[in-house]
């Protein structure tokens, strides 16, 4: 369709996934989001604008340590699941957890030193306050989990950690829609809200998606990657 200038200016996001019975992913996996937004069960939207390119943290720290030490956000015995994950088929990396992860990141940023703040979240909050509110009847923008980013790049698969599950089928279609509204193309690496459970204790990593290849990766938190917002509706 040919859009008017007014229509183009009003587009905030593109729907990239809807829940269906044949897929592996479900919005119901995020119990925190289901409790806060019980009507947002239909699908996911990605923002047409890129937010920033920043490191995860200027000085790396483990958000999962904060989560495990907090009675509110601890994954055992609460609605919250672990923000940190390995790459196994039953690990949190294979679930839609972006909304709940973002709530954990907010709580972490409120109590940590400035050098340790999770910068993708800080930039997201600044971007929203700058007039980039999410569409109505949604959860509001949040930092997507590794699963959500993988679906945005490739498709819904049973194990995002399987190196054979890589491609850019969904991204290619979404970028066509983004181009029609003069948005920012999905490209390069993009941070998720999921930490990576590294075997190397001296390093801190977070999951990212390499959009050019549809490949789930994990990067050192001090490296810069793009930040993109997602919301459920």
C-alpha positions as CSV (number, residue, x, y, z in Angstrom):
1,X,0.0,0.0,0.0
2,X,1.0,3.6,-0.6
3,X,1.0,5.5,2.7
4,X,0.4,9.2,3.2
5,X,3.0,11.3,5.0
6,X,0.6,11.5,8.0
7,X,0.3,7.7,8.1
8,X,4.0,7.2,7.8
9,X,4.6,9.6,10.7
10,X,2.1,7.7,12.9
11,X,3.7,4.2,12.5
12,X,5.6,3.2,15.6
13,X,6.2,-0.5,15.0
14,X,5.8,-3.6,12.9
15,X,4.1,-6.8,13.9
16,X,6.6,-9.6,13.4
17,X,5.1,-12.6,15.2
18,X,1.6,-13.7,16.3
19,X,0.9,-16.6,18.6
20,X,-0.4,-19.8,17.0
21,X,-0.9,-23.4,18.0
22,X,1.8,-24.7,15.7
23,X,4.7,-22.7,17.1
24,X,6.9,-23.3,20.1
25,X,6.8,-19.9,21.6
26,X,4.0,-18.5,23.8
27,X,3.5,-15.2,25.5
28,X,2.1,-17.1,28.4
29,X,5.6,-18.2,29.4
30,X,6.2,-14.7,30.8
31,X,4.1,-15.0,34.0
32,X,5.0,-11.4,35.0
33,X,3.7,-10.0,31.7
34,X,0.6,-12.1,31.9
35,X,-0.1,-10.8,35.3
36,X,0.4,-7.1,34.4
37,X,-1.2,-7.3,30.9
38,X,-3.6,-10.2,30.7
39,X,-5.1,-9.0,27.4
40,X,-1.7,-8.8,25.6
41,X,-1.8,-12.4,24.3
42,X,-1.8,-11.9,20.5
43,X,1.7,-11.1,19.3
44,X,4.8,-9.0,19.2
45,X,5.7,-5.6,17.7
46,X,9.2,-4.2,17.0
47,X,9.9,-0.5,16.9
48,X,10.6,1.0,13.5
49,X,13.4,3.1,15.0
50,X,16.8,2.0,16.4
51,X,17.4,3.4,19.9
52,X,21.1,3.5,20.3
53,X,24.4,1.7,19.9
54,X,26.0,1.2,23.3
55,X,27.8,-1.4,25.5
56,X,25.6,-3.5,27.8
57,X,27.6,-2.0,30.7
58,X,30.6,0.3,31.0
59,X,31.8,-1.9,33.9
60,X,30.5,-5.4,33.6
61,X,28.5,-6.9,36.5
62,X,26.1,-9.8,36.8
63,X,22.4,-8.8,37.0
64,X,21.6,-12.4,37.8
65,X,23.5,-12.1,41.1
66,X,21.2,-9.2,42.1
67,X,18.2,-11.3,41.0
68,X,19.2,-14.3,43.0
69,X,19.8,-12.2,46.1
70,X,16.4,-10.4,45.9
71,X,13.4,-12.0,47.5
72,X,11.1,-10.2,45.0
73,X,12.9,-11.2,41.8
74,X,14.5,-14.6,42.8
75,X,13.5,-17.2,40.1
76,X,12.6,-19.9,42.6
77,X,9.2,-19.5,44.2
78,X,8.1,-16.5,42.2
79,X,6.7,-15.5,38.8
80,X,10.2,-14.4,37.7
81,X,12.4,-16.8,35.8
82,X,16.2,-16.5,35.5
83,X,17.5,-13.6,33.5
84,X,20.7,-15.7,32.9
85,X,20.7,-18.7,30.6
86,X,22.8,-21.3,28.8
87,X,22.0,-22.5,25.3
88,X,20.3,-25.8,26.1
89,X,16.9,-26.7,24.6
90,X,15.2,-26.3,28.1
91,X,17.0,-23.2,29.2
92,X,15.3,-19.8,29.5
93,X,16.9,-18.7,26.3
94,X,14.1,-20.5,24.5
95,X,11.3,-18.6,26.1
96,X,9.7,-15.2,25.6
97,X,11.0,-13.4,28.7
98,X,11.7,-9.8,27.5
99,X,9.1,-8.1,29.6
100,X,10.1,-9.8,32.9
101,X,13.8,-9.4,32.1
102,X,13.2,-5.6,31.6
103,X,11.5,-5.4,35.0
104,X,14.6,-7.1,36.6
105,X,16.9,-4.7,34.8
106,X,14.9,-1.7,36.0
107,X,15.2,-2.9,39.6
108,X,18.9,-3.6,39.2
109,X,19.6,-0.1,37.6
110,X,17.8,1.6,40.5
111,X,20.3,0.2,43.1
112,X,23.6,-0.3,41.3
113,X,26.5,2.1,40.8
114,X,26.4,4.4,37.8
115,X,29.2,2.5,36.1
116,X,27.3,-0.8,36.3
117,X,24.0,0.4,34.9
118,X,22.6,-1.6,32.0
119,X,22.9,1.0,29.2
120,X,20.4,-0.5,26.8
121,X,17.7,0.0,29.4
122,X,18.8,3.5,30.2
123,X,18.7,4.4,26.6
124,X,15.3,2.8,26.1
125,X,13.9,4.9,29.0
126,X,15.4,8.1,27.6
127,X,14.0,7.3,24.1
128,X,10.5,6.7,25.5
129,X,10.6,9.9,27.5
130,X,11.6,11.7,24.3
131,X,8.2,11.1,22.8
132,X,8.5,7.5,21.5
133,X,5.6,5.9,23.5
134,X,4.5,2.4,22.5
135,X,1.1,1.9,20.7
136,X,-2.0,1.8,22.8
137,X,-3.3,-1.5,24.2
138,X,0.3,-2.9,24.5
139,X,2.7,-3.7,27.3
140,X,4.8,-0.7,26.5
141,X,8.3,-1.0,25.0
142,X,10.8,-3.3,26.6
143,X,14.2,-4.9,25.8
144,X,13.5,-8.2,24.0
145,X,14.8,-11.5,25.2
146,X,17.1,-13.7,23.1
147,X,14.1,-15.8,22.0
148,X,12.2,-12.7,20.8
149,X,15.2,-11.4,18.9
150,X,15.8,-14.8,17.3
151,X,12.2,-14.9,16.1
152,X,12.5,-11.4,14.8
153,X,15.5,-12.4,12.7
154,X,14.7,-16.0,11.7
155,X,11.5,-17.7,13.0
156,X,10.1,-19.7,15.9
157,X,12.2,-22.8,16.5
158,X,12.5,-25.3,19.3
159,X,16.1,-24.4,20.2
160,X,17.7,-21.0,19.4
161,X,21.0,-22.3,20.6
162,X,21.2,-24.8,17.8
163,X,23.7,-23.4,15.2
164,X,21.6,-24.8,12.4
165,X,18.7,-22.6,13.4
166,X,19.9,-19.4,11.8
167,X,18.6,-17.2,9.0
168,X,17.1,-13.8,8.2
169,X,13.6,-14.8,6.8
170,X,11.5,-12.7,9.2
171,X,14.0,-9.8,9.3
172,X,13.9,-9.5,5.5
173,X,10.1,-9.1,5.5
174,X,10.1,-6.8,8.5
175,X,12.8,-4.6,6.9
176,X,10.6,-4.2,3.8
177,X,7.8,-2.8,6.0
178,X,10.2,-0.6,7.9
179,X,11.5,0.9,4.7
180,X,8.0,2.0,3.7
181,X,7.8,4.2,6.8
182,X,11.3,5.5,6.6
183,X,12.4,3.6,9.7
184,X,15.8,2.2,10.6
185,X,16.7,-1.2,9.1
186,X,17.4,-4.2,11.4
187,X,21.1,-4.9,10.9
188,X,24.3,-5.8,12.7
189,X,24.3,-7.0,16.3
190,X,21.5,-6.1,18.7
191,X,21.4,-6.6,22.5
192,X,18.9,-8.9,24.1
193,X,17.8,-8.6,27.8
194,X,19.1,-12.1,28.5
195,X,22.5,-12.7,30.2
196,X,24.7,-15.6,29.2
197,X,25.8,-18.1,31.7
198,X,29.5,-18.2,30.9
199,X,31.8,-21.0,32.0
200,X,34.6,-18.3,32.2
201,X,33.9,-16.5,35.5
202,X,36.3,-13.7,34.7
203,X,34.1,-12.6,31.7
204,X,30.6,-11.2,31.6
205,X,28.4,-11.8,28.5
206,X,24.9,-11.0,27.3
207,X,23.1,-12.6,24.4
208,X,22.8,-10.7,21.1
209,X,21.4,-11.5,17.7
210,X,23.5,-10.9,14.6
211,X,20.8,-9.8,12.2
212,X,22.8,-10.1,9.1
213,X,23.0,-13.8,9.6
214,X,20.1,-14.6,12.0
215,X,22.7,-16.0,14.4
216,X,22.3,-16.1,18.2
217,X,25.5,-14.9,19.8
218,X,26.9,-13.8,23.1
219,X,29.1,-10.8,23.4
220,X,31.2,-9.2,26.1
221,X,29.1,-6.6,27.8
222,X,31.8,-3.9,27.2
223,X,31.3,-4.2,23.4
224,X,28.8,-2.0,21.7
225,X,25.6,-3.3,20.0
226,X,22.3,-1.8,18.8
227,X,19.3,-1.5,21.0
228,X,15.8,-2.2,19.6
229,X,12.4,-2.1,21.5
230,X,9.7,-4.7,21.4
231,X,6.2,-4.8,22.9
232,X,3.4,-7.3,23.2
233,X,-0.2,-6.6,22.2
